[in-house]
Every structure is written in structure tokens, then in C-alpha cells.
Amino acid sequence: MLMKGMTKYLALLLLCWTGTVLADSKPVVQVAFMDFPGYSQLDESGRATGKAVELLRKLLVEAGYTAQVRILPAARIWLGLESGEVHLWPGVLNKPGLDEHTLLTGRDLGEVNIDLYYLPGQSPPDWPQGLRGRSVIMITNFTYTNTLKSILLNPELDLTLYKSNSHRGAVEMLRRGRGDYLLDYRAQVDVVLEELDGISLEHVEVAVQPMRLVLSRHSGFAEQLRQDLDAAFDRLRTQGVELDVTKQ
């Protein structure tokens, strides 16, 4: 009886040890975010923080992974996904040419709204024909959607396109009349308008895109990471955890 009990104990010990080894053997996930105040930004100590960052950390922990999180410019993220230096980026996959280098998780983290902004007192524009011959401000290195890009580049509309390196700068350009309209992400503009107390803009919604986790095919473990993250998402949702980043 003593030998039988000892055998069961050793088997259980071996099972626990094996599980620990497997968990420890999972690679560190290199995660990249764009700078987005309130959702993903650096704190005073240089650590990535924000609603989206903490949600993703929770997902990765549930999936059994640790992560190194960085805040990077959009261009660095695209290059990182193509090379495998960046393993994961939460966002909307709409950059031409990136599909062959990436996989998408099967669960949505919320919806991303893209709006056309204009100054109060103006009439709502008829999208897109009402923009004919006008000017539109956009964000440098930000992708929108292929449909929106084809509209903006349609020669029949004869649009003049201006670029800004920041969302705040784009809002300021619109306020100062350095463009007739601003095409931008609603969540980003909302943050800017909160900072610029007393400033308001009108808008019309032109696109809604689901946010997913975009994984680099060149990480060496993209398929397994996708399966693990989708399974972790389902477990957390069953537990009642809010997984829509826009509702955090």
C-alpha cells in the first residue's frame, strides 16, 4: 500500500513538473502598440500601460505566455510584423501587402470607427461625392481601409490630401482651416477633444472595422499563439470578463 501511494505521489509530482516545464518553455511574446493616450502609452517610468495594454496582458497570462510590450511608430510595427521582430499587434489589418506576413485571431476586441470630421456650423457632407474638389487631412503612416483609400485617390473627386504626424496636430489643422475635412479614428480624436477643453467637431461615420490581434507568421509559433489566445479569450468571456477594449 505504501509503495502504491508513493507511486501515485510521484506520478502527480511528475505531471505538475511537466506542466510547469511546458508553461516555462513558451516563448516571450514581443508585443507592439501604437501610442494611444488612455489605451496604450508609456508611464513616467517608461513602462507600457493603458486599457488596451492591460487587457492584452490579461489575455496572454490566461494563455500561458509572458510578454515584452513596446510602444512603437506605425512604420516600425509594419516592418516588425514582416520580419518577425514583432510577434503581435492589436489593431485593424488593412495595410496592403501585410496579409501574406500575418495571421488574425478569431475573436474581436471591439470595433474601430473611422469618421470624417468638419467644423461646427457647416452642413454634413454627402460622402463621398460631397467632397469633390475639397481637401482632406489624414494621419501619416496610419492605414485606413482599402475602400477608403480608393475613394480618396479617385481622380474624379479631385481631392487635395494633407498629412499630419499626430492626431492633435490634425485636429489643430482642421480648426485653423488648413483643410476642409479630417479623416481619423474616432477614439483618437475623442482623446484630443477631451484635452482641448471646449473644442468640438462634427462628424459623419464612414467606416467600422473589427479590431483583432494581428500575429506575425515569421515568429515561429504564430499558429499555436493564435489557438492559445482564442481559447484564452473564450475562457475569460465565460468568466464574465469584459474583453471589448472600447468598454474598458
Coordinates of C-alpha atoms in Angstrom, one line a residue:
M1 CA 0.0 0.0 0.0
L2 CA 2.9 2.3 0.9
M3 CA 4.6 1.6 -2.5
K4 CA 1.3 2.2 -4.3
G5 CA 0.7 5.5 -2.6
M6 CA 4.3 6.6 -3.3
T7 CA 3.8 5.7 -7.0
K8 CA 0.7 7.9 -7.2
Y9 CA 2.5 10.8 -5.5
L10 CA 5.5 10.6 -7.8
A11 CA 3.2 10.4 -10.9
L12 CA 1.3 13.5 -9.7
L13 CA 4.6 15.3 -9.0
L14 CA 5.9 14.4 -12.4
L15 CA 2.6 15.7 -14.0
C16 CA 2.9 19.0 -12.2
W17 CA 6.6 19.4 -13.1
T18 CA 5.9 18.6 -16.7
G19 CA 3.1 21.2 -16.8
T20 CA 5.5 23.8 -15.3
V21 CA 8.2 23.0 -17.9
L22 CA 5.7 23.3 -20.7
A23 CA 4.5 26.7 -19.4
D24 CA 8.0 27.9 -18.9
S25 CA 9.0 26.7 -22.4
K26 CA 6.6 29.1 -24.1
P27 CA 8.4 31.9 -25.9
V28 CA 8.1 35.5 -24.7
V29 CA 5.7 37.4 -27.0
Q30 CA 7.0 40.6 -28.5
V31 CA 4.0 42.9 -28.5
A32 CA 3.8 46.3 -30.2
F33 CA 1.3 49.1 -29.6
M34 CA 0.9 52.5 -31.3
D35 CA 0.9 55.4 -28.9
F36 CA -2.7 56.0 -27.9
P37 CA -3.3 58.0 -24.7
G38 CA -5.5 56.1 -22.3
Y39 CA -5.2 52.9 -24.2
S40 CA -1.5 52.3 -24.8
Q41 CA 1.2 54.7 -23.7
L42 CA 4.4 54.9 -21.6
D43 CA 4.2 55.9 -18.0
E44 CA 6.8 58.1 -16.2
S45 CA 9.0 55.0 -15.7
G46 CA 8.9 54.1 -19.3
R47 CA 6.6 51.1 -18.8
A48 CA 3.8 50.5 -21.3
T49 CA 0.4 51.0 -19.7
G50 CA -3.2 51.7 -20.6
K51 CA -6.5 50.0 -21.0
A52 CA -5.6 48.0 -24.1
V53 CA -2.2 47.1 -22.8
E54 CA -3.6 45.7 -19.5
L55 CA -6.3 43.8 -21.4
L56 CA -3.8 42.1 -23.6
R57 CA -1.5 41.2 -20.7
K58 CA -4.5 39.5 -19.1
L59 CA -5.2 37.6 -22.3
L60 CA -1.6 36.5 -22.6
V61 CA -1.3 35.4 -19.0
E62 CA -4.5 33.3 -19.4
A63 CA -3.0 31.8 -22.5
G64 CA 0.2 30.9 -20.5
Y65 CA 2.6 33.5 -22.1
T66 CA 4.7 36.4 -20.8
A67 CA 5.1 39.5 -23.0
Q68 CA 7.5 42.3 -23.7
V69 CA 5.4 45.3 -24.6
R70 CA 6.7 48.3 -26.6
I71 CA 5.1 51.4 -27.9
L72 CA 6.3 51.9 -31.5
P73 CA 5.6 54.1 -34.5
A74 CA 3.3 52.5 -37.1
A75 CA 6.1 52.1 -39.7
R76 CA 8.2 50.1 -37.1
I77 CA 5.3 47.9 -36.4
W78 CA 4.7 47.1 -40.1
L79 CA 8.4 46.2 -40.5
G80 CA 8.4 44.2 -37.3
L81 CA 5.5 42.1 -38.4
E82 CA 7.1 41.5 -41.8
S83 CA 10.4 40.4 -40.2
G84 CA 9.1 38.6 -37.2
E85 CA 10.7 41.1 -34.7
V86 CA 7.1 42.0 -33.6
H87 CA 5.0 38.9 -32.8
L88 CA 1.7 40.6 -32.1
W89 CA -0.1 43.9 -32.7
P90 CA -3.7 44.7 -31.7
G91 CA -5.3 46.6 -34.5
V92 CA -7.1 46.6 -37.8
L93 CA -5.4 44.7 -40.6
N94 CA -5.9 46.9 -43.6
K95 CA -2.4 47.7 -44.8
P96 CA -1.8 46.4 -48.4
G97 CA 0.8 43.7 -48.6
L98 CA 0.8 42.8 -45.0
D99 CA -1.7 39.9 -45.3
E100 CA 1.0 37.4 -46.5
H101 CA 3.1 38.1 -43.4
T102 CA 0.3 37.9 -40.8
L103 CA -2.5 35.8 -39.2
L104 CA -5.6 37.1 -37.4
T105 CA -7.1 35.8 -34.2
G106 CA -10.7 34.7 -34.5
R107 CA -12.1 36.9 -31.8
D108 CA -12.9 40.7 -31.9
L109 CA -11.6 43.1 -29.3
G110 CA -14.1 45.7 -30.3
E111 CA -14.9 48.0 -33.2
V112 CA -12.8 50.8 -34.6
N113 CA -14.8 53.7 -36.0
I114 CA -13.4 55.9 -38.8
D115 CA -15.1 59.3 -39.1
L116 CA -14.9 62.3 -41.4
Y117 CA -14.7 65.5 -39.2
Y118 CA -15.7 69.0 -40.1
L119 CA -16.2 72.3 -38.3
P120 CA -19.4 73.2 -36.4
G121 CA -21.8 75.3 -38.5
Q122 CA -21.0 73.5 -41.8
S123 CA -23.5 71.2 -43.4
P124 CA -22.9 67.5 -43.2
P125 CA -21.0 66.4 -46.3
D126 CA -22.5 63.9 -48.7
W127 CA -20.0 61.1 -48.5
P128 CA -18.1 60.8 -50.8
Q129 CA -19.4 62.9 -53.7
G130 CA -19.8 66.0 -51.4
L131 CA -16.0 66.1 -51.1
R132 CA -15.4 66.8 -54.7
G133 CA -12.7 69.4 -55.2
R134 CA -12.1 69.8 -51.4
S135 CA -9.2 68.9 -49.1
V136 CA -8.8 66.1 -46.5
I137 CA -6.4 65.9 -43.6
M138 CA -5.0 62.4 -42.9
I139 CA -2.6 60.9 -40.3
T140 CA 0.9 60.0 -41.6
N141 CA 1.7 56.2 -41.7
F142 CA -1.8 55.3 -40.4
T143 CA -3.8 52.8 -42.5
Y144 CA -7.5 53.3 -43.0
T145 CA -9.2 50.7 -45.3
N146 CA -8.6 49.8 -48.9
T147 CA -12.1 51.1 -49.7
L148 CA -11.4 54.5 -48.2
K149 CA -8.0 54.7 -49.9
S150 CA -9.6 54.0 -53.3
I151 CA -12.2 56.8 -52.6
L152 CA -9.5 59.3 -51.6
L153 CA -7.4 58.5 -54.6
N154 CA -10.3 58.6 -57.1
P155 CA -9.2 61.3 -59.7
E156 CA -12.9 62.1 -60.3
L157 CA -13.1 63.6 -56.8
D158 CA -10.1 65.8 -57.4
L159 CA -9.2 65.8 -53.6
T160 CA -6.2 67.5 -52.1
L161 CA -4.7 65.4 -49.3
Y162 CA -2.7 66.8 -46.4
K163 CA -0.8 64.8 -43.7
S164 CA -0.3 65.3 -40.0
N165 CA 2.2 63.4 -37.8
S166 CA -0.2 63.4 -34.9
H167 CA -3.9 63.3 -34.2
R168 CA -3.7 66.5 -32.2
G169 CA -1.9 68.2 -35.0
A170 CA -4.5 67.1 -37.4
V171 CA -7.3 68.5 -35.3
E172 CA -5.5 71.8 -35.0
M173 CA -5.0 71.9 -38.8
L174 CA -8.8 71.5 -39.3
R175 CA -9.6 74.2 -36.7
R176 CA -7.2 76.6 -38.4
G177 CA -8.7 76.0 -41.8
R178 CA -5.7 74.1 -43.2
G179 CA -8.0 71.5 -44.7
D180 CA -11.8 71.2 -45.2
Y181 CA -12.1 67.8 -43.6
L182 CA -10.3 65.4 -41.3
L183 CA -10.4 61.6 -41.7
D184 CA -9.4 59.9 -38.5
Y185 CA -10.2 57.3 -35.9
R186 CA -13.0 58.3 -33.5
A187 CA -11.3 57.1 -30.4
Q188 CA -8.1 59.0 -31.1
V189 CA -10.0 62.2 -31.9
D190 CA -12.1 61.8 -28.8
V191 CA -9.0 61.9 -26.6
V192 CA -7.7 65.0 -28.3
L193 CA -11.0 66.8 -27.9
E194 CA -11.1 66.0 -24.2
E195 CA -7.6 67.5 -23.9
L196 CA -8.7 70.6 -25.8
D197 CA -11.5 71.6 -23.4
G198 CA -14.3 73.5 -25.1
I199 CA -13.5 72.4 -28.6
S200 CA -16.0 70.4 -30.6
L201 CA -16.1 69.0 -34.1
E202 CA -19.0 67.5 -36.2
H203 CA -18.5 64.2 -37.9
V204 CA -20.1 61.5 -40.1
E205 CA -19.1 57.9 -39.8
V206 CA -17.6 56.4 -42.9
A207 CA -16.3 53.0 -41.8
V208 CA -16.4 50.5 -39.0
Q209 CA -13.7 47.8 -38.7
P210 CA -13.3 45.0 -36.1
M211 CA -10.1 45.1 -34.0
R212 CA -8.2 41.8 -33.9
L213 CA -4.9 40.5 -32.7
V214 CA -2.5 40.6 -35.7
L215 CA 0.2 37.9 -35.5
S216 CA 3.4 37.7 -37.5
R217 CA 3.7 34.5 -39.5
H218 CA 7.5 34.8 -39.0
S219 CA 7.6 34.4 -35.2
G220 CA 7.9 30.6 -35.5
F221 CA 4.8 30.0 -33.3
A222 CA 2.0 32.1 -34.8
E223 CA -0.4 29.2 -35.3
Q224 CA 0.0 28.0 -31.7
L225 CA -0.3 31.5 -30.4
R226 CA -3.5 32.1 -32.3
Q227 CA -5.1 28.9 -30.9
D228 CA -4.0 29.7 -27.4
L229 CA -5.2 33.3 -27.5
D230 CA -8.6 32.3 -28.9
A231 CA -9.0 29.7 -26.2
A232 CA -8.0 32.1 -23.5
F233 CA -10.4 34.7 -24.9
D234 CA -13.3 32.1 -24.7
R235 CA -12.4 31.1 -21.1
L236 CA -12.3 34.7 -19.9
R237 CA -15.5 35.6 -21.6
T238 CA -17.2 32.6 -19.9
Q239 CA -15.9 34.0 -16.6
G240 CA -17.7 37.3 -17.4
V241 CA -14.6 39.3 -18.2
E242 CA -15.2 42.4 -20.4
L243 CA -13.0 41.9 -23.5
D244 CA -14.1 44.8 -25.6
V245 CA -11.2 47.2 -25.3
T246 CA -13.5 50.2 -26.1
K247 CA -15.6 49.4 -23.0
Q248 CA -12.7 49.1 -20.6

